Short mmCIF file of C-alpha atoms in Angstrom, two decimals:
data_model
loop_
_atom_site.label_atom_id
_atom_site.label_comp_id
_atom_site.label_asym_id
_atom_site.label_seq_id
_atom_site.Cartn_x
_atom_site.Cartn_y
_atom_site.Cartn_z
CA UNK A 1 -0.24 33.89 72.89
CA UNK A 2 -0.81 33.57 69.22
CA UNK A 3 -0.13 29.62 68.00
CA UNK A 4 2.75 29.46 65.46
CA UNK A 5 1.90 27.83 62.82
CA UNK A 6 3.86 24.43 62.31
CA UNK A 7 6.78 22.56 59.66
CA UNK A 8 4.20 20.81 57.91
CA UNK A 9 2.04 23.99 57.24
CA UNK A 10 5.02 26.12 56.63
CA UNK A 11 5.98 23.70 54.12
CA UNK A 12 2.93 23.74 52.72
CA UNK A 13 2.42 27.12 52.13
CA UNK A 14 5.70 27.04 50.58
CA UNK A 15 4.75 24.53 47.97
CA UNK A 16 1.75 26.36 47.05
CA UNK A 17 4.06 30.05 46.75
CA UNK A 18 5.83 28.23 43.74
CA UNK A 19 2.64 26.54 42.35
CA UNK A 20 1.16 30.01 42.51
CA UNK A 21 4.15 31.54 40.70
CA UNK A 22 4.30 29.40 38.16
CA UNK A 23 0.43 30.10 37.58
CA UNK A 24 1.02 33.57 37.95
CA UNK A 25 3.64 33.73 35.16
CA UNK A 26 1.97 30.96 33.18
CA UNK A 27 -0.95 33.77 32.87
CA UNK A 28 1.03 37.17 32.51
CA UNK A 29 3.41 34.92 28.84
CA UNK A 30 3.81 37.28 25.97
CA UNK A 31 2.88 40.25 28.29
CA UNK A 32 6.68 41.43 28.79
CA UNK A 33 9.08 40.80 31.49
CA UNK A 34 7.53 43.19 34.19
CA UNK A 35 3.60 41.79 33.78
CA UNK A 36 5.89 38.15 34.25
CA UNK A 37 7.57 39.46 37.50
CA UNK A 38 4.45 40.59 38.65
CA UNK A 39 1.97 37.68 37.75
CA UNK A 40 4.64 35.56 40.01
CA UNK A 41 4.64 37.63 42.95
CA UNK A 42 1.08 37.77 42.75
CA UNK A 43 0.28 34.35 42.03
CA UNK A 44 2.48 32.89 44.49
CA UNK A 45 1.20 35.38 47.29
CA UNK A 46 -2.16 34.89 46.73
CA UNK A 47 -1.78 30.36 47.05
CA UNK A 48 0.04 30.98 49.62
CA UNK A 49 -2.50 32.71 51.79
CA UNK A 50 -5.38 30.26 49.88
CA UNK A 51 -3.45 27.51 51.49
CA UNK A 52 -3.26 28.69 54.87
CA UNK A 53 -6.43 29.88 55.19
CA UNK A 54 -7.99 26.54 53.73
CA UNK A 55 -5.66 24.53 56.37
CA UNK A 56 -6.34 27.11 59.37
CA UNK A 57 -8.26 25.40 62.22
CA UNK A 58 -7.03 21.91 61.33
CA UNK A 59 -5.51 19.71 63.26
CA UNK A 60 -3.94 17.81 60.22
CA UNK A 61 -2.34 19.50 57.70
CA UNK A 62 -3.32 16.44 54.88
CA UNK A 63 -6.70 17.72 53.82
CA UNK A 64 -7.14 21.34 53.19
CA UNK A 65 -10.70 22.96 52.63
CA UNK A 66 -12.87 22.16 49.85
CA UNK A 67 -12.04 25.70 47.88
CA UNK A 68 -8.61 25.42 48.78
CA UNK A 69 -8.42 22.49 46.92
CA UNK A 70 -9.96 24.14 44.18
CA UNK A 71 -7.55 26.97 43.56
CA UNK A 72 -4.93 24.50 43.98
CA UNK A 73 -6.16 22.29 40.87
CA UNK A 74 -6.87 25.70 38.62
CA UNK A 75 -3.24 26.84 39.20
CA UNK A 76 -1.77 23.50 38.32
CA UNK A 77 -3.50 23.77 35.12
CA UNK A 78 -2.72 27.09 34.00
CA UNK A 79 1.32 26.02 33.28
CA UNK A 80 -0.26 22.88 31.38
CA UNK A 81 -3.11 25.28 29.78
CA UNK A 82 0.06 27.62 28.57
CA UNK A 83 2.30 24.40 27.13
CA UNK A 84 -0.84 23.03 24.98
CA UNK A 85 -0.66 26.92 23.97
CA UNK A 86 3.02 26.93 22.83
CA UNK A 87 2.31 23.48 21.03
CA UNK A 88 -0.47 24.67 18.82
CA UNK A 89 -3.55 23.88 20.44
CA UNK A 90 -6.32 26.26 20.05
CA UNK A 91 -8.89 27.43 23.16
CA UNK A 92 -11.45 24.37 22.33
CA UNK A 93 -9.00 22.11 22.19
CA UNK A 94 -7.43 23.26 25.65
CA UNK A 95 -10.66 23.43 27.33
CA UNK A 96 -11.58 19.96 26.18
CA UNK A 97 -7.97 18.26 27.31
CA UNK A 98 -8.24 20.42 30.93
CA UNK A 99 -11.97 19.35 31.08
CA UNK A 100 -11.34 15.45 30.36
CA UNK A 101 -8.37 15.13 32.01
CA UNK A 102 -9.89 16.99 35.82
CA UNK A 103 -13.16 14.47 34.63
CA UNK A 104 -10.78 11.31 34.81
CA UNK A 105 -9.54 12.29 38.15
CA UNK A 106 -13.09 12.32 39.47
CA UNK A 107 -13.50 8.66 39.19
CA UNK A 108 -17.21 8.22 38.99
CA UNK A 109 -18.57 7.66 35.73
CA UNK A 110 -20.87 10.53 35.93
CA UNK A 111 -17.65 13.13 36.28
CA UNK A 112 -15.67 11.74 33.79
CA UNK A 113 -18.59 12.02 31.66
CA UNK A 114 -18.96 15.60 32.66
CA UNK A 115 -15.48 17.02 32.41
CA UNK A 116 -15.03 16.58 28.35
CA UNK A 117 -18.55 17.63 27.53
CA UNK A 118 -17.75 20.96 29.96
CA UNK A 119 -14.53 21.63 28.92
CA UNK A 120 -15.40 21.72 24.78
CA UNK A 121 -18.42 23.72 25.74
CA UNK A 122 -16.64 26.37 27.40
CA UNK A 123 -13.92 26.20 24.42
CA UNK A 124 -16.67 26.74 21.96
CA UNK A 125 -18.56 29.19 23.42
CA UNK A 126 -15.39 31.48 24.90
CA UNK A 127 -13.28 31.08 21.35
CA UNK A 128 -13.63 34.26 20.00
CA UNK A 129 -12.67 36.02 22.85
CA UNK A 130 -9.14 34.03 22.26
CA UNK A 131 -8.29 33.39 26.03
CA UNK A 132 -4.92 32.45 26.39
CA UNK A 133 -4.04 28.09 27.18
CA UNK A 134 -3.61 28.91 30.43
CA UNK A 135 -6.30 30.90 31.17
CA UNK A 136 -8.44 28.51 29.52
CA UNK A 137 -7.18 25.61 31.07
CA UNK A 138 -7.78 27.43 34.58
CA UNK A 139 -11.13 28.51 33.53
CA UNK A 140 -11.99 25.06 32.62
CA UNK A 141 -10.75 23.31 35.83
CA UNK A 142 -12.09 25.22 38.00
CA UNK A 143 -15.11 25.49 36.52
CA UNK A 144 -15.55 21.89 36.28
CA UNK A 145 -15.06 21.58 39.88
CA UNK A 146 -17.59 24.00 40.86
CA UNK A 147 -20.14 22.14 38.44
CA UNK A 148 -19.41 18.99 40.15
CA UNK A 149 -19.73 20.09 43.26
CA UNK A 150 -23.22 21.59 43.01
CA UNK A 151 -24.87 18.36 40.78
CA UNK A 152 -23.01 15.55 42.82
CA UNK A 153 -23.64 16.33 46.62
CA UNK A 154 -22.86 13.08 48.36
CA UNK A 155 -19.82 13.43 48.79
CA UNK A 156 -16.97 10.53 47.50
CA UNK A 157 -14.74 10.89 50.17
CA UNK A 158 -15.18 12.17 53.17
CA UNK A 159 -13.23 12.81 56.65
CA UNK A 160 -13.56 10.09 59.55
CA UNK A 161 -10.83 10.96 62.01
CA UNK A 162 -7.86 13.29 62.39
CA UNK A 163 -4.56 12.26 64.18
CA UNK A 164 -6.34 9.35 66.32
CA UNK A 165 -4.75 5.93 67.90
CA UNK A 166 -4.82 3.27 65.57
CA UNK A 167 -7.33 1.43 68.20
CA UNK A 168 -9.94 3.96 67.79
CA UNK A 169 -10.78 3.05 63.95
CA UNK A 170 -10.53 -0.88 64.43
CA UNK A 171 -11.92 -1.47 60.46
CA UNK A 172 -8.53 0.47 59.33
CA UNK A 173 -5.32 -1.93 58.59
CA UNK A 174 -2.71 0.81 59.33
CA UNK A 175 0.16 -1.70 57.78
CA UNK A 176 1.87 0.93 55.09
CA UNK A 177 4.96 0.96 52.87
CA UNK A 178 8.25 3.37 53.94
CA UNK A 179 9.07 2.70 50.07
CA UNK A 180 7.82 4.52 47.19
CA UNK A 181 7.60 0.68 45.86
CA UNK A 182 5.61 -2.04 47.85
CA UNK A 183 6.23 -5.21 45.66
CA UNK A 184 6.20 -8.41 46.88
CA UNK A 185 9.36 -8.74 49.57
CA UNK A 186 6.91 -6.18 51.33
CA UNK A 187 6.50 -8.49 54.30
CA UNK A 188 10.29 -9.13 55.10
CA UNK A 189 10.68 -5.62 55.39
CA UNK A 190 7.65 -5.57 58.06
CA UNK A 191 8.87 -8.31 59.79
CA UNK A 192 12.03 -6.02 60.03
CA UNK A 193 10.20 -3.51 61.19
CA UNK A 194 8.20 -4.94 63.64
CA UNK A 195 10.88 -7.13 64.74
CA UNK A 196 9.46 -10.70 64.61
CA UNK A 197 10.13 -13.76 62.44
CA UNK A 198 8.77 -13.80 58.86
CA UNK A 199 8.26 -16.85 56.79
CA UNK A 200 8.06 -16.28 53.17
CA UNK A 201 5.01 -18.77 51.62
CA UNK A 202 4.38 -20.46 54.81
CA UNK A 203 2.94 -23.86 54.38
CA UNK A 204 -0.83 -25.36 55.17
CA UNK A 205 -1.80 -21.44 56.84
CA UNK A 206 -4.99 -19.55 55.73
CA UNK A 207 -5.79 -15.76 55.18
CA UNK A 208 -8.15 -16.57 58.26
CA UNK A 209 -7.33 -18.82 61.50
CA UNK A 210 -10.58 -19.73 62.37
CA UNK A 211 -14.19 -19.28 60.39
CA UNK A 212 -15.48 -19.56 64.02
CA UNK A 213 -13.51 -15.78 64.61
CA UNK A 214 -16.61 -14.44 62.27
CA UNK A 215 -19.73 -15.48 63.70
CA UNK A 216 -22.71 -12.97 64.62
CA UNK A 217 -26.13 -12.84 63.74
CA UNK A 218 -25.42 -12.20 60.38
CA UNK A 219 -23.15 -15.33 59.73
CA UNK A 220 -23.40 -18.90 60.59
CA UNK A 221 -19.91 -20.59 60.06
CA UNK A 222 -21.36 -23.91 60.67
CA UNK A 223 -23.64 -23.59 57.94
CA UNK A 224 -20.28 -23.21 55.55
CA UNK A 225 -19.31 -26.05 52.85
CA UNK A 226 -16.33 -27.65 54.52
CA UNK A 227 -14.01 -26.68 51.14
CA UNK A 228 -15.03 -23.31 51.27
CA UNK A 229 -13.64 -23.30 55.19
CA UNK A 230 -10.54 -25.65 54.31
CA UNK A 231 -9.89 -22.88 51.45
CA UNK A 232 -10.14 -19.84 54.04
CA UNK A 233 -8.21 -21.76 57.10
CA UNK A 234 -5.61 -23.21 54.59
CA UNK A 235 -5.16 -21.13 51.74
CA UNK A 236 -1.88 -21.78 51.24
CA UNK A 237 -2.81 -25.55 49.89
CA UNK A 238 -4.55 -24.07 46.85
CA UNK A 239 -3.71 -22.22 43.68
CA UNK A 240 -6.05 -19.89 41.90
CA UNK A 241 -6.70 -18.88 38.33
CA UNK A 242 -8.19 -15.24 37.57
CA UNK A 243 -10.35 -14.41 34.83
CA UNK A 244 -11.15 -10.99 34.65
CA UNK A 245 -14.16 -9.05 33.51
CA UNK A 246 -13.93 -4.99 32.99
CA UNK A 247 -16.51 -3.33 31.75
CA UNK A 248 -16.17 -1.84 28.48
CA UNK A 249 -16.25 2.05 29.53
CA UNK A 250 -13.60 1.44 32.50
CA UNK A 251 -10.46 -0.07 30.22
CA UNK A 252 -9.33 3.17 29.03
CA UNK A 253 -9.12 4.79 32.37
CA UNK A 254 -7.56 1.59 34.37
CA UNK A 255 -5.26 0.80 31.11
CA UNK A 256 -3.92 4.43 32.36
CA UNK A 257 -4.06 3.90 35.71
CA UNK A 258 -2.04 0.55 35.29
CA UNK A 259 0.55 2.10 33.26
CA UNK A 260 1.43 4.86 35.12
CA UNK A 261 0.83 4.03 39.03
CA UNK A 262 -0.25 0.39 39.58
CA UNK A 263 3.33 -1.46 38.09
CA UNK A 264 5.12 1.66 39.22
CA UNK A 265 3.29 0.94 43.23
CA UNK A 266 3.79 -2.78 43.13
CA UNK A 267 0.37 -2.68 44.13
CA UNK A 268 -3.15 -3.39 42.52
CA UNK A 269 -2.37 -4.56 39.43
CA UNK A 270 -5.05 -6.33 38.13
CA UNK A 271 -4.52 -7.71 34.63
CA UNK A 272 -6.29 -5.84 32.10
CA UNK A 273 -7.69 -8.78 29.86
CA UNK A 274 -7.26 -12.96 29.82
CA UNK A 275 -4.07 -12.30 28.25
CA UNK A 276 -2.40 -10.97 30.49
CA UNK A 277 -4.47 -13.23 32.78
CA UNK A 278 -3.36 -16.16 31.00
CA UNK A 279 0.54 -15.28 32.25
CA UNK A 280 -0.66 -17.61 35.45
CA UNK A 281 -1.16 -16.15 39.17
CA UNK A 282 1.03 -17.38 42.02
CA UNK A 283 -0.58 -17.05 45.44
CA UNK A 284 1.13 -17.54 48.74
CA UNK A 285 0.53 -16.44 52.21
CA UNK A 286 3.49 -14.79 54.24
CA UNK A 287 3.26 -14.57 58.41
CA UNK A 288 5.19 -12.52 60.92
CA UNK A 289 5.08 -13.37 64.59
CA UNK A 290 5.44 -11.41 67.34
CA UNK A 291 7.96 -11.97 69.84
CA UNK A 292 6.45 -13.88 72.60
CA UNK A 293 3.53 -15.25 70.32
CA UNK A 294 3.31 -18.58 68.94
CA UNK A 295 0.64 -17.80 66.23
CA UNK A 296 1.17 -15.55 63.35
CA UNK A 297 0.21 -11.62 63.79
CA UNK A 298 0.17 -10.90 60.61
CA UNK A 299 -0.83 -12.72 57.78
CA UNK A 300 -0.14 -11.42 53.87
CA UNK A 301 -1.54 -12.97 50.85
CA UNK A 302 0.37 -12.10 48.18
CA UNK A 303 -0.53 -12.71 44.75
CA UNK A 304 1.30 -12.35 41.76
CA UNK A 305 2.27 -12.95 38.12
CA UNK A 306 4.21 -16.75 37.66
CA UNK A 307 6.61 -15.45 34.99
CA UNK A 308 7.87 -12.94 36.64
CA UNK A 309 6.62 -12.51 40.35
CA UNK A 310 5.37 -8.59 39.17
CA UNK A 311 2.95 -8.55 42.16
CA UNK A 312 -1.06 -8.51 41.54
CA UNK A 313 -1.77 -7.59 45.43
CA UNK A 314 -0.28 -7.60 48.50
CA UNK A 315 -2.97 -7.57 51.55
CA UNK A 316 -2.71 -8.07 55.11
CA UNK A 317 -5.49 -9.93 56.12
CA UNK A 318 -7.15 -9.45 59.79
CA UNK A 319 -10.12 -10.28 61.84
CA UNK A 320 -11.62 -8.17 64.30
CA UNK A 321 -15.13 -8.09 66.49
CA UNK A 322 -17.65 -5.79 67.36
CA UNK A 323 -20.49 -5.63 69.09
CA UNK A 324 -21.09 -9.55 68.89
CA UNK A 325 -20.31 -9.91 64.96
CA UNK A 326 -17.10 -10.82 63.20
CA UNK A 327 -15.68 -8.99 60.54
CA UNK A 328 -12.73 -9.36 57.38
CA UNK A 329 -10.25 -6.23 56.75
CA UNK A 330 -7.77 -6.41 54.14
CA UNK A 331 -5.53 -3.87 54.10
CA UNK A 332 -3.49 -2.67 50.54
CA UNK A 333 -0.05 -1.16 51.97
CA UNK A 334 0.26 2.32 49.83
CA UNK A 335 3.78 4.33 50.63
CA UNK A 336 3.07 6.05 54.11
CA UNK A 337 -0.63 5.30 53.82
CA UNK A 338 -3.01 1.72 53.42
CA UNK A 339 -5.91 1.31 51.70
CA UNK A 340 -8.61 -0.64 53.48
CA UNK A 341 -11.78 -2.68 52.52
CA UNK A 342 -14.01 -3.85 56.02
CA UNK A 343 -16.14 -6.83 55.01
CA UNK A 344 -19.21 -8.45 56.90
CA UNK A 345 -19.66 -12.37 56.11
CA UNK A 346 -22.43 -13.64 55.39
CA UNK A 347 -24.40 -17.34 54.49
CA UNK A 348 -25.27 -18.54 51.02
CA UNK A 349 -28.22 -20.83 50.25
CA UNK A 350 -25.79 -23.24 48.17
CA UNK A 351 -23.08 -23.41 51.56
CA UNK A 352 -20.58 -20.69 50.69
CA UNK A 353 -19.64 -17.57 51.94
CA UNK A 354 -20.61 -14.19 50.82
CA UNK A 355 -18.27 -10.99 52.22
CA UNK A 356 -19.71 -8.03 51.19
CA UNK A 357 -18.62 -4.00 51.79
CA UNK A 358 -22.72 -3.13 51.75
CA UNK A 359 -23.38 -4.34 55.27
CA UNK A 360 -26.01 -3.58 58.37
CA UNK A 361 -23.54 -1.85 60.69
CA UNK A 362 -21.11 0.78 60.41
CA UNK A 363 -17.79 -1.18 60.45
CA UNK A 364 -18.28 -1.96 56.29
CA UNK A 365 -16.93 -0.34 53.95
CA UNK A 366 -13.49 1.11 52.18
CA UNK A 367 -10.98 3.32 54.07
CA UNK A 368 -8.00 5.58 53.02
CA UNK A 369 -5.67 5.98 55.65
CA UNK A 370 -2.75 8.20 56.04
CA UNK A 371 -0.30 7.15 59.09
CA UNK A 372 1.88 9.72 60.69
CA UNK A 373 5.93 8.90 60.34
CA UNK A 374 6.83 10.74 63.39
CA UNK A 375 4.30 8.18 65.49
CA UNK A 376 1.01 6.26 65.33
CA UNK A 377 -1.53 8.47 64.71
CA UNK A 378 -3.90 7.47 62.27
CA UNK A 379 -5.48 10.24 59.76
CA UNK A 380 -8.58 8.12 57.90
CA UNK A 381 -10.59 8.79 55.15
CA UNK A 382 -14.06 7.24 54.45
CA UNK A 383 -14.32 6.24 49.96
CA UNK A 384 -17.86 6.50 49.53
CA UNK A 385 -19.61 4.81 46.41
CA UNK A 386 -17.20 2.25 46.12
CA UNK A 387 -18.38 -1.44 46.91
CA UNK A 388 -17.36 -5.10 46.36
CA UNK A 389 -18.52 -8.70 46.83
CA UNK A 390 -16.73 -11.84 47.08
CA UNK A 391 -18.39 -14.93 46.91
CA UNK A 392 -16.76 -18.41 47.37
CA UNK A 393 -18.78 -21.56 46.61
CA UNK A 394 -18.78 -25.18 45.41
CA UNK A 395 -20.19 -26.44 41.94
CA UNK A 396 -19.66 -29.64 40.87
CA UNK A 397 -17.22 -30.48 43.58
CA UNK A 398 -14.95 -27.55 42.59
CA UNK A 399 -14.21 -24.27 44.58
CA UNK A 400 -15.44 -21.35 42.61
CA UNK A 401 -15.26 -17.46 43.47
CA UNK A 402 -16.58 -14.19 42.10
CA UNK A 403 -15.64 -10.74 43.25
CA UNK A 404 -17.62 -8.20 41.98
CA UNK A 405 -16.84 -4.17 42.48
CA UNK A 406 -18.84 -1.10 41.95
CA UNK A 407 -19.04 2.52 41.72
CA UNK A 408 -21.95 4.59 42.45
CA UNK A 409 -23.91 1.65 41.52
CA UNK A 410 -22.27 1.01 38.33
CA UNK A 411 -20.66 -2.58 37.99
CA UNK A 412 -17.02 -2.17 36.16
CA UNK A 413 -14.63 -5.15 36.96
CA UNK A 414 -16.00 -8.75 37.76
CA UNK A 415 -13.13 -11.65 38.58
CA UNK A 416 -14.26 -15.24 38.10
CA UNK A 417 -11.96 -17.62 40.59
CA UNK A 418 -11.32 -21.17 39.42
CA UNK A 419 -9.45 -22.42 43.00
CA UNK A 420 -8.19 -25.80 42.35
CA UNK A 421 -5.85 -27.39 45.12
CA UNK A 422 -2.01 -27.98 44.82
CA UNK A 423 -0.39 -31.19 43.76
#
């Protein structure tokens, strides 16, 4: 008996009929009603079946084949290629919007790089022959993707585990958001949830309960400046001032990624410059506990802006083991999905503690995770190139920090920590 195919496939096959159709018609404008009615049909048949066949043989619907992916990205361009049309842009300036905009989305620098100097190449050279926007914004896409693919082989993401128990993947934080907004009452609603007792900024408690929990052979907690452990164990007794750092080729990109996801989220919202810096940060730590615990299960740090509580991050902060060493996850709740970074600890020279996402196992790293609504199951994603470093020390009798990230090896956002305690 032949397996029928499921709602979530069905659905998605749907979605990708009226993506198709609008492609379809976006192509076959000023080529009379009948070329329209036809260009729909086609375009929507022809997704449709792209779709299934990319998501055939999957046991999760949430990532569909490389090529399917593709098609998908060309025929959302081709109604945005045909709108530039109608508003006067010509083929080269098409090209070069389609080409910077799919190089933006690729995050590393090297893509973004490539997807303006593609897309006004491909303008230039194919001007003459007067390709309509859509077309040309198609062309470009797709094109761009292909490119990318063949000079940037390691892959950025890639797929760790389908539909598995949350267990299985014990560097994932599978704490997510059943709100398009996450914000900074995210913890009540968790504690709802879950069904144990929240306190909101919970007094003298620590993003860690014991230093001790991360020993291995790669970290000595009794080597550790006793301020740097009192600020780990007891967080909650200090306040911290940010100072960030962004490299100059990253602001436009993140001043667009803060505008138009970050505040929306309620979630990873650094501030873009000391101005905005300068607002002050209020940090506090929320717990739940479970019914029939008496420590907290879940501890938040929540950080956000004093004037107006607009939250900076909200993490849930664990501690796990493996194979004799301890480890740091700090999971970013995203709606129906968490975004994880997996930290090894390590010793200083000067007494503080180093956590890095570059260490000598396999646990390390960042992790996208998509959590199933209907149960537990855990759909991860592994976010190659990306890396961070946070290092907490004393100078001069004063707790410092700097947390450093990466991408491919490029450095773009540095923020210097001035931890001073309360009162």
């Amino acid at each position: 008996m032949s397996e029928h195919p499921g709602p979530d496939r069905i659905a998605s096959a749907g979605s990708a009929a009226v993506l198709g159709a609008l492609a379809g018609l976006s192509l076959a404008a000023g080529r009379g009603r009948r070329a329209g009615v036809l260009g729909a049909l086609g375009g929507g048949l022809v997704l449709a079946a792209t779709d299934a066949a990319g998501r055939a043989g999957r046991t999760s619907p949430q990532l569909p084949a490389w090529w399917s992916r593709v098609a998908a990205s060309g025929a959302i361009a081709a109604p945005l290629g045909w709108l530039a049309g109608r508003l006067g842009a010509g083929p080269i300036l098409t090209a070069g919007a389609a080409g910077t905009v799919a190089g933006g989305m690729g995050l590393r620098p090297q893509k973004v790089a490539l997807g303006p100097v593609l897309g006004f190449a491909l303008g230039t050279g194919l001007a003459r022959r007067r390709l309509p926007g859509a077309a040309m914004a198609a062309l470009t896409v797709v094109s761009y993707r292909t490119l990318a693919a063949a000079l940037f082989r390691d892959a950025q993401v890639s797929l760790l585990a389908e539909r598995v128990e949350a267990g299985d993947l014990p560097f994932v934080v599978p704490r997510v958001a059943h709100t398009s907004y996450v914000g900074t009452g995210y913890f009540a609603a968790l504690a709802q949830e879950l069904g144990g007792a929240h306190v909101a900024d919970a007094p003298d408690v620590g993003i860690i309960a014991d230093l001790d929990d991360l020993s291995g052979p790669a970290f000595d907690p009794s080597a550790v400046d006793p301020q740097v452990r009192e600020f780990y164990q007891h967080t909650a007794r200090f306040n911290l001032d940010i100072t960030p750092r962004w490299r100059t080729w990253v602001r436009p990109g993140y001043l667009l990624y803060q505008t138009l996801l970050a505040r929306p989220l309620g979630q990873a919202n650094v501030p873009m410059n000391q101005r905005q810096a300068l607002r002050g940060v209020r940090g506090r730590i929320d717990t739940i506990t479970l019914p029939g615990e008496t420590s907290p299960s879940v501890r938040g740090w929540i950080r956000s802006f004093a004037d107006t509580d607009d939250p900076i991050y909200v993490g849930v902060y664990t501690t796990y083991r493996h194979a004799g060493q301890g480890y740091v996850s700090v999971g970013f709740p995203l709606p129906q999905a968490s975004f994880t970074a997996t930290l090894q600890p390590g010793n200083r020279p000067d007494g503080g503690l180093r956590l890095t996402s570059h260490g000598d196992t396999d646990q390390t790293g960042h992790y996208l995770a998509y959590v199933d609504p209907d149960g537990e199951d855990v759909t991860a994603l592994a976010v190659h190139g990306f890396a961070e470093e946070l290092d907490v020390f004393v100078v001069d009798g004063e707790i410092r920090a700097e947390h450093s990230f990466a991408v491919f090896g490029l450095p773009f956002l540095v923020l210097d920590y001035r931890i001073t305690r309360k009162g």
